[in-house]
mmCIF file with all atom_site columns, C-alpha atoms in Angstrom:
data_model
loop_
_atom_site.group_PDB
_atom_site.id
_atom_site.type_symbol
_atom_site.label_atom_id
_atom_site.label_alt_id
_atom_site.label_comp_id
_atom_site.label_asym_id
_atom_site.label_entity_id
_atom_site.label_seq_id
_atom_site.pdbx_PDB_ins_code
_atom_site.Cartn_x
_atom_site.Cartn_y
_atom_site.Cartn_z
_atom_site.occupancy
_atom_site.B_iso_or_equiv
_atom_site.pdbx_formal_charge
_atom_site.auth_seq_id
_atom_site.auth_comp_id
_atom_site.auth_asym_id
_atom_site.auth_atom_id
_atom_site.pdbx_PDB_model_num
ATOM 1   C CA . MET A 1 1   ? -0.109  -19.589 87.476 1.00 57.00 ? 266 MET A CA 1
ATOM 2   C CA . LEU A 1 2   ? -0.326  -23.645 87.950 1.00 55.00 ? 267 LEU A CA 1
ATOM 3   C CA . ARG A 1 3   ? 0.161   -23.444 83.960 1.00 58.00 ? 268 ARG A CA 1
ATOM 4   C CA . ASN A 1 4   ? 3.330   -21.712 84.196 1.00 59.00 ? 269 ASN A CA 1
ATOM 5   C CA . ARG A 1 5   ? 4.667   -23.727 86.994 1.00 60.00 ? 270 ARG A CA 1
ATOM 6   C CA . ARG A 1 6   ? 4.270   -26.722 84.538 1.00 59.00 ? 271 ARG A CA 1
ATOM 7   C CA . PHE A 1 7   ? 5.558   -24.940 81.856 1.00 57.00 ? 272 PHE A CA 1
ATOM 8   C CA . VAL A 1 8   ? 8.996   -24.008 83.977 1.00 55.00 ? 273 VAL A CA 1
ATOM 9   C CA . VAL A 1 9   ? 8.970   -27.444 85.488 1.00 55.00 ? 274 VAL A CA 1
ATOM 10  C CA . LEU A 1 10  ? 9.042   -28.844 81.697 1.00 53.00 ? 275 LEU A CA 1
ATOM 11  C CA . ALA A 1 11  ? 11.707  -26.220 80.639 1.00 59.00 ? 276 ALA A CA 1
ATOM 12  C CA . LEU A 1 12  ? 14.308  -27.607 83.212 1.00 53.00 ? 277 LEU A CA 1
ATOM 13  C CA . THR A 1 13  ? 13.798  -30.654 82.974 1.00 59.00 ? 278 THR A CA 1
ATOM 14  C CA . ALA A 1 14  ? 14.277  -30.356 79.362 1.00 58.00 ? 279 ALA A CA 1
ATOM 15  C CA . GLY A 1 15  ? 17.404  -28.340 80.000 1.00 57.00 ? 280 GLY A CA 1
ATOM 16  C CA . LEU A 1 16  ? 18.732  -31.093 82.244 1.00 52.00 ? 281 LEU A CA 1
ATOM 17  C CA . PHE A 1 17  ? 18.126  -33.633 79.531 1.00 53.00 ? 282 PHE A CA 1
ATOM 18  C CA . SER A 1 18  ? 19.804  -31.969 76.968 1.00 56.00 ? 283 SER A CA 1
ATOM 19  C CA . ASN A 1 19  ? 22.736  -31.257 79.101 1.00 53.00 ? 284 ASN A CA 1
ATOM 20  C CA . SER A 1 20  ? 23.078  -34.934 79.861 1.00 50.00 ? 285 SER A CA 1
ATOM 21  C CA . VAL A 1 21  ? 22.770  -35.676 76.122 1.00 47.00 ? 286 VAL A CA 1
ATOM 22  C CA . SER A 1 22  ? 25.794  -33.336 74.898 1.00 47.00 ? 287 SER A CA 1
ATOM 23  C CA . SER A 1 23  ? 27.969  -34.551 78.059 1.00 48.00 ? 288 SER A CA 1
ATOM 24  C CA . ALA A 1 24  ? 27.378  -38.094 76.831 1.00 48.00 ? 289 ALA A CA 1
ATOM 25  C CA . PHE A 1 25  ? 28.199  -37.080 72.822 1.00 46.00 ? 290 PHE A CA 1
ATOM 26  C CA . ALA A 1 26  ? 31.234  -34.974 74.398 1.00 49.00 ? 291 ALA A CA 1
ATOM 27  C CA . ALA A 1 27  ? 32.536  -38.642 75.967 1.00 48.00 ? 292 ALA A CA 1
ATOM 28  C CA . VAL A 1 28  ? 32.450  -40.184 72.131 1.00 49.00 ? 293 VAL A CA 1
ATOM 29  C CA . THR A 1 29  ? 34.689  -37.663 70.489 1.00 49.00 ? 294 THR A CA 1
ATOM 30  C CA . ALA A 1 30  ? 37.492  -37.539 73.453 1.00 49.00 ? 295 ALA A CA 1
ATOM 31  C CA . SER A 1 31  ? 38.298  -40.983 72.608 1.00 50.00 ? 296 SER A CA 1
ATOM 32  C CA . PRO A 1 32  ? 39.467  -40.383 69.125 1.00 50.00 ? 297 PRO A CA 1
ATOM 33  C CA . SER A 1 33  ? 42.364  -37.773 70.819 1.00 53.00 ? 298 SER A CA 1
ATOM 34  C CA . PRO A 1 34  ? 44.334  -40.974 72.410 1.00 50.00 ? 299 PRO A CA 1
ATOM 35  C CA . SER A 1 35  ? 44.718  -42.968 69.271 1.00 67.00 ? 300 SER A CA 1
ATOM 36  C CA . ILE A 1 36  ? 45.913  -39.671 67.383 1.00 72.00 ? 301 ILE A CA 1
ATOM 37  C CA . ASP A 1 37  ? 48.635  -39.264 70.392 1.00 82.00 ? 302 ASP A CA 1
ATOM 38  C CA . THR A 1 38  ? 49.844  -43.045 69.951 1.00 86.00 ? 303 THR A CA 1
ATOM 39  C CA . PHE A 1 39  ? 50.073  -42.242 66.417 1.00 85.00 ? 304 PHE A CA 1
ATOM 40  C CA . LYS A 1 40  ? 51.836  -39.378 66.617 1.00 88.00 ? 305 LYS A CA 1
ATOM 41  C CA . VAL A 1 41  ? 54.182  -41.257 69.085 1.00 91.00 ? 306 VAL A CA 1
ATOM 42  C CA . ALA A 1 42  ? 54.514  -43.948 66.483 1.00 89.00 ? 307 ALA A CA 1
ATOM 43  C CA . GLN A 1 43  ? 55.278  -41.574 63.583 1.00 91.00 ? 308 GLN A CA 1
ATOM 44  C CA . GLU A 1 44  ? 58.219  -39.928 65.752 1.00 92.00 ? 309 GLU A CA 1
ATOM 45  C CA . GLN A 1 45  ? 59.357  -43.781 66.458 1.00 93.00 ? 310 GLN A CA 1
ATOM 46  C CA . PHE A 1 46  ? 59.185  -44.749 62.668 1.00 93.00 ? 311 PHE A CA 1
ATOM 47  C CA . LYS A 1 47  ? 61.373  -41.743 62.265 1.00 94.00 ? 312 LYS A CA 1
ATOM 48  C CA . LYS A 1 48  ? 63.654  -42.719 64.441 1.00 95.00 ? 313 LYS A CA 1
ATOM 49  C CA . ASP A 1 49  ? 63.811  -46.422 62.824 1.00 95.00 ? 314 ASP A CA 1
ATOM 50  C CA . ARG A 1 50  ? 64.025  -44.499 59.317 1.00 95.00 ? 315 ARG A CA 1
ATOM 51  C CA . ASP A 1 51  ? 66.855  -42.863 59.959 1.00 95.00 ? 316 ASP A CA 1
ATOM 52  C CA . ALA A 1 52  ? 68.706  -45.811 61.720 1.00 95.00 ? 317 ALA A CA 1
ATOM 53  C CA . TYR A 1 53  ? 67.777  -47.838 58.873 1.00 96.00 ? 318 TYR A CA 1
ATOM 54  C CA . PHE A 1 54  ? 69.286  -45.354 56.201 1.00 96.00 ? 319 PHE A CA 1
ATOM 55  C CA . MET A 1 55  ? 72.559  -45.362 58.131 1.00 96.00 ? 320 MET A CA 1
ATOM 56  C CA . ALA A 1 56  ? 72.854  -49.062 58.296 1.00 95.00 ? 321 ALA A CA 1
ATOM 57  C CA . LEU A 1 57  ? 72.566  -48.957 53.977 1.00 96.00 ? 322 LEU A CA 1
ATOM 58  C CA . ARG A 1 58  ? 75.173  -46.324 54.213 1.00 96.00 ? 323 ARG A CA 1
ATOM 59  C CA . ASP A 1 59  ? 77.053  -48.287 56.222 1.00 96.00 ? 324 ASP A CA 1
ATOM 60  C CA . ARG A 1 60  ? 76.467  -51.437 54.417 1.00 96.00 ? 325 ARG A CA 1
ATOM 61  C CA . ASP A 1 61  ? 77.237  -49.705 50.937 1.00 96.00 ? 326 ASP A CA 1
ATOM 62  C CA . MET A 1 62  ? 80.722  -48.229 52.349 1.00 97.00 ? 327 MET A CA 1
ATOM 63  C CA . LYS A 1 63  ? 81.620  -51.590 53.667 1.00 96.00 ? 328 LYS A CA 1
ATOM 64  C CA . MET A 1 64  ? 80.528  -53.246 50.098 1.00 97.00 ? 329 MET A CA 1
ATOM 65  C CA . ARG A 1 65  ? 82.665  -50.311 48.320 1.00 97.00 ? 330 ARG A CA 1
ATOM 66  C CA . VAL A 1 66  ? 85.690  -51.615 50.515 1.00 97.00 ? 331 VAL A CA 1
ATOM 67  C CA . ILE A 1 67  ? 85.004  -55.577 49.382 1.00 97.00 ? 332 ILE A CA 1
ATOM 68  C CA . ASN A 1 68  ? 84.864  -54.421 45.826 1.00 97.00 ? 333 ASN A CA 1
ATOM 69  C CA . THR A 1 69  ? 87.696  -52.286 46.138 1.00 97.00 ? 334 THR A CA 1
ATOM 70  C CA . THR A 1 70  ? 89.668  -55.103 47.422 1.00 97.00 ? 335 THR A CA 1
ATOM 71  C CA . PHE A 1 71  ? 88.611  -57.589 45.210 1.00 97.00 ? 336 PHE A CA 1
ATOM 72  C CA . LYS A 1 72  ? 88.978  -55.588 42.169 1.00 97.00 ? 337 LYS A CA 1
ATOM 73  C CA . ALA A 1 73  ? 92.766  -55.069 43.327 1.00 97.00 ? 338 ALA A CA 1
ATOM 74  C CA . ALA A 1 74  ? 93.714  -58.698 43.747 1.00 96.00 ? 339 ALA A CA 1
ATOM 75  C CA . VAL A 1 75  ? 91.917  -59.689 40.380 1.00 96.00 ? 340 VAL A CA 1
ATOM 76  C CA . ASP A 1 76  ? 94.183  -56.465 38.703 1.00 97.00 ? 341 ASP A CA 1
ATOM 77  C CA . LYS A 1 77  ? 97.295  -57.952 40.424 1.00 96.00 ? 342 LYS A CA 1
ATOM 78  C CA . SER A 1 78  ? 96.910  -61.179 39.219 1.00 96.00 ? 343 SER A CA 1
ATOM 79  C CA . ILE A 1 79  ? 95.993  -60.287 35.701 1.00 96.00 ? 344 ILE A CA 1
ATOM 80  C CA . SER A 1 80  ? 99.077  -57.973 35.864 1.00 96.00 ? 345 SER A CA 1
ATOM 81  C CA . ASP A 1 81  ? 101.400 -60.435 37.212 1.00 95.00 ? 346 ASP A CA 1
ATOM 82  C CA . ALA A 1 82  ? 100.101 -63.169 34.506 1.00 95.00 ? 347 ALA A CA 1
ATOM 83  C CA . LYS A 1 83  ? 100.895 -60.345 31.736 1.00 95.00 ? 348 LYS A CA 1
ATOM 84  C CA . ILE A 1 84  ? 104.754 -59.835 32.886 1.00 95.00 ? 349 ILE A CA 1
ATOM 85  C CA . ALA A 1 85  ? 105.086 -63.859 33.365 1.00 94.00 ? 350 ALA A CA 1
ATOM 86  C CA . MET A 1 86  ? 104.022 -64.284 29.849 1.00 94.00 ? 351 MET A CA 1
ATOM 87  C CA . THR A 1 87  ? 106.695 -62.131 28.823 1.00 94.00 ? 352 THR A CA 1
ATOM 88  C CA . THR A 1 88  ? 109.269 -64.503 30.093 1.00 93.00 ? 353 THR A CA 1
ATOM 89  C CA . ALA A 1 89  ? 107.151 -67.826 28.974 1.00 92.00 ? 354 ALA A CA 1
ATOM 90  C CA . THR A 1 90  ? 108.559 -69.799 26.193 1.00 91.00 ? 355 THR A CA 1
ATOM 91  C CA . THR A 1 91  ? 107.084 -73.294 26.594 1.00 94.00 ? 356 THR A CA 1
ATOM 92  C CA . PRO A 1 92  ? 103.595 -74.316 26.351 1.00 94.00 ? 357 PRO A CA 1
ATOM 93  C CA . GLU A 1 93  ? 103.452 -75.623 29.720 1.00 95.00 ? 358 GLU A CA 1
ATOM 94  C CA . GLN A 1 94  ? 104.819 -72.353 31.223 1.00 95.00 ? 359 GLN A CA 1
ATOM 95  C CA . LYS A 1 95  ? 102.139 -70.285 29.667 1.00 94.00 ? 360 LYS A CA 1
ATOM 96  C CA . ASN A 1 96  ? 99.705  -73.232 30.821 1.00 96.00 ? 361 ASN A CA 1
ATOM 97  C CA . ALA A 1 97  ? 101.025 -72.706 34.674 1.00 95.00 ? 362 ALA A CA 1
ATOM 98  C CA . ILE A 1 98  ? 100.945 -68.752 34.446 1.00 96.00 ? 363 ILE A CA 1
ATOM 99  C CA . ASN A 1 99  ? 97.115  -69.111 33.328 1.00 96.00 ? 364 ASN A CA 1
ATOM 100 C CA . ALA A 1 100 ? 96.465  -71.804 35.978 1.00 96.00 ? 365 ALA A CA 1
ATOM 101 C CA . ALA A 1 101 ? 97.824  -69.569 38.628 1.00 96.00 ? 366 ALA A CA 1
ATOM 102 C CA . ARG A 1 102 ? 96.177  -66.541 37.204 1.00 96.00 ? 367 ARG A CA 1
ATOM 103 C CA . ARG A 1 103 ? 92.534  -68.259 37.388 1.00 97.00 ? 368 ARG A CA 1
ATOM 104 C CA . ALA A 1 104 ? 93.582  -69.590 41.196 1.00 97.00 ? 369 ALA A CA 1
ATOM 105 C CA . ALA A 1 105 ? 94.289  -66.166 41.934 1.00 96.00 ? 370 ALA A CA 1
ATOM 106 C CA . VAL A 1 106 ? 91.093  -64.711 40.711 1.00 96.00 ? 371 VAL A CA 1
ATOM 107 C CA . ALA A 1 107 ? 88.989  -68.075 42.323 1.00 97.00 ? 372 ALA A CA 1
ATOM 108 C CA . SER A 1 108 ? 90.738  -67.089 46.067 1.00 97.00 ? 373 SER A CA 1
ATOM 109 C CA . ALA A 1 109 ? 89.774  -63.160 44.907 1.00 97.00 ? 374 ALA A CA 1
ATOM 110 C CA . ILE A 1 110 ? 86.069  -64.495 44.541 1.00 97.00 ? 375 ILE A CA 1
ATOM 111 C CA . VAL A 1 111 ? 85.919  -66.800 47.639 1.00 97.00 ? 376 VAL A CA 1
ATOM 112 C CA . ALA A 1 112 ? 87.408  -64.148 49.778 1.00 96.00 ? 377 ALA A CA 1
ATOM 113 C CA . ARG A 1 113 ? 84.859  -61.486 48.376 1.00 97.00 ? 378 ARG A CA 1
ATOM 114 C CA . GLU A 1 114 ? 81.867  -63.562 48.679 1.00 96.00 ? 379 GLU A CA 1
ATOM 115 C CA . SER A 1 115 ? 82.868  -64.623 52.363 1.00 96.00 ? 380 SER A CA 1
ATOM 116 C CA . ALA A 1 116 ? 83.063  -61.182 53.232 1.00 96.00 ? 381 ALA A CA 1
ATOM 117 C CA . ILE A 1 117 ? 79.789  -60.215 51.703 1.00 95.00 ? 382 ILE A CA 1
ATOM 118 C CA . SER A 1 118 ? 78.088  -63.231 53.669 1.00 94.00 ? 383 SER A CA 1
ATOM 119 C CA . GLY A 1 119 ? 79.750  -61.576 57.102 1.00 94.00 ? 384 GLY A CA 1
ATOM 120 C CA . LEU A 1 120 ? 77.901  -57.888 56.685 1.00 93.00 ? 385 LEU A CA 1
ATOM 121 C CA . GLY A 1 121 ? 75.043  -60.185 57.161 1.00 91.00 ? 386 GLY A CA 1
ATOM 122 C CA . PRO A 1 122 ? 71.369  -59.500 55.816 1.00 92.00 ? 387 PRO A CA 1
ATOM 123 C CA . ILE A 1 123 ? 70.145  -56.517 54.097 1.00 92.00 ? 388 ILE A CA 1
ATOM 124 C CA . PRO A 1 124 ? 68.263  -54.079 56.428 1.00 91.00 ? 389 PRO A CA 1
ATOM 125 C CA . MET A 1 125 ? 64.840  -54.264 56.324 1.00 93.00 ? 390 MET A CA 1
ATOM 126 C CA . PRO A 1 126 ? 63.015  -50.675 56.426 1.00 92.00 ? 391 PRO A CA 1
ATOM 127 C CA . PRO A 1 127 ? 60.856  -50.045 58.884 1.00 91.00 ? 392 PRO A CA 1
ATOM 128 C CA . VAL A 1 128 ? 57.201  -50.166 58.462 1.00 90.00 ? 393 VAL A CA 1
ATOM 129 C CA . GLN A 1 129 ? 55.197  -46.598 58.644 1.00 88.00 ? 394 GLN A CA 1
ATOM 130 C CA . PRO A 1 130 ? 52.416  -46.835 60.887 1.00 87.00 ? 395 PRO A CA 1
ATOM 131 C CA . GLN A 1 131 ? 48.649  -46.240 59.920 1.00 85.00 ? 396 GLN A CA 1
ATOM 132 C CA . ARG A 1 132 ? 46.953  -43.114 60.268 1.00 81.00 ? 397 ARG A CA 1
ATOM 133 C CA . PRO A 1 133 ? 43.899  -43.610 62.728 1.00 77.00 ? 398 PRO A CA 1
ATOM 134 C CA . ALA A 1 134 ? 40.475  -43.304 60.538 1.00 75.00 ? 399 ALA A CA 1
ATOM 135 C CA . LYS A 1 135 ? 38.554  -39.995 60.558 1.00 73.00 ? 400 LYS A CA 1
ATOM 136 C CA . ILE A 1 136 ? 35.548  -40.586 62.725 1.00 69.00 ? 401 ILE A CA 1
ATOM 137 C CA . THR A 1 137 ? 32.837  -38.823 60.717 1.00 65.00 ? 402 THR A CA 1
ATOM 138 C CA . PRO A 1 138 ? 29.191  -38.399 62.265 1.00 63.00 ? 403 PRO A CA 1
ATOM 139 C CA . GLN A 1 139 ? 26.837  -40.702 61.134 1.00 65.00 ? 404 GLN A CA 1
ATOM 140 C CA . GLY A 1 140 ? 24.978  -39.489 58.111 1.00 59.00 ? 405 GLY A CA 1
ATOM 141 C CA . MET A 1 141 ? 27.526  -37.497 56.993 1.00 57.00 ? 406 MET A CA 1
ATOM 142 C CA . SER A 1 142 ? 28.523  -39.704 54.380 1.00 58.00 ? 407 SER A CA 1
ATOM 143 C CA . ASP A 1 143 ? 25.142  -40.059 52.826 1.00 57.00 ? 408 ASP A CA 1
ATOM 144 C CA . TYR A 1 144 ? 24.803  -35.648 52.405 1.00 58.00 ? 409 TYR A CA 1
ATOM 145 C CA . LYS A 1 145 ? 28.060  -35.961 50.670 1.00 60.00 ? 410 LYS A CA 1
ATOM 146 C CA . ASP A 1 146 ? 26.934  -38.582 48.453 1.00 60.00 ? 411 ASP A CA 1
ATOM 147 C CA . LYS A 1 147 ? 23.858  -36.679 47.537 1.00 60.00 ? 412 LYS A CA 1
ATOM 148 C CA . ASP A 1 148 ? 25.800  -34.040 46.878 1.00 60.00 ? 413 ASP A CA 1
ATOM 149 C CA . LYS A 1 149 ? 28.445  -35.377 44.357 1.00 62.00 ? 414 LYS A CA 1
ATOM 150 C CA . ASN A 1 150 ? 24.710  -37.252 42.515 1.00 62.00 ? 415 ASN A CA 1
ATOM 151 C CA . ARG A 1 151 ? 23.600  -33.740 42.035 1.00 63.00 ? 416 ARG A CA 1
ATOM 152 C CA . GLU A 1 152 ? 26.957  -32.741 40.493 1.00 64.00 ? 417 GLU A CA 1
ATOM 153 C CA . LYS A 1 153 ? 27.078  -35.482 38.139 1.00 62.00 ? 418 LYS A CA 1
ATOM 154 C CA . GLU A 1 154 ? 23.199  -34.828 37.261 1.00 64.00 ? 419 GLU A CA 1
ATOM 155 C CA . LYS A 1 155 ? 23.713  -30.956 36.574 1.00 63.00 ? 420 LYS A CA 1
ATOM 156 C CA . ARG A 1 156 ? 26.765  -32.022 34.019 1.00 59.00 ? 421 ARG A CA 1
#
């Protein structure tokens, strides 16, 4: 009878000890979940920032198209005006004056284009994608994987 009591006491002690050990392991596995939640929040913010980045790029592209169209129209107008004026020019001085006026008009169009581009500001920077948290593997699991890979290599 005394032996049975010792066995029961020993079994209860072992049961309580194993119960406390398992709860200690549960606390270790609970810690990665907040990092996954913060990753999800960061990923959602990244998606919003990425959409805003693409919108800023589209907006800048549209403004660049308008600037380039205006520049091309100014250059084309100065060239056509110079061609029309050349048909009526008879002396070399007149032709030189027409060419100088054309070059001045093109130069002013270039200055206007460059100032408009600098007014746009710098190109938007893309958002940085958040890093996925590292998976926590139980200790020793990677050793088994390595052994399995080595065995497969040996079989080949």
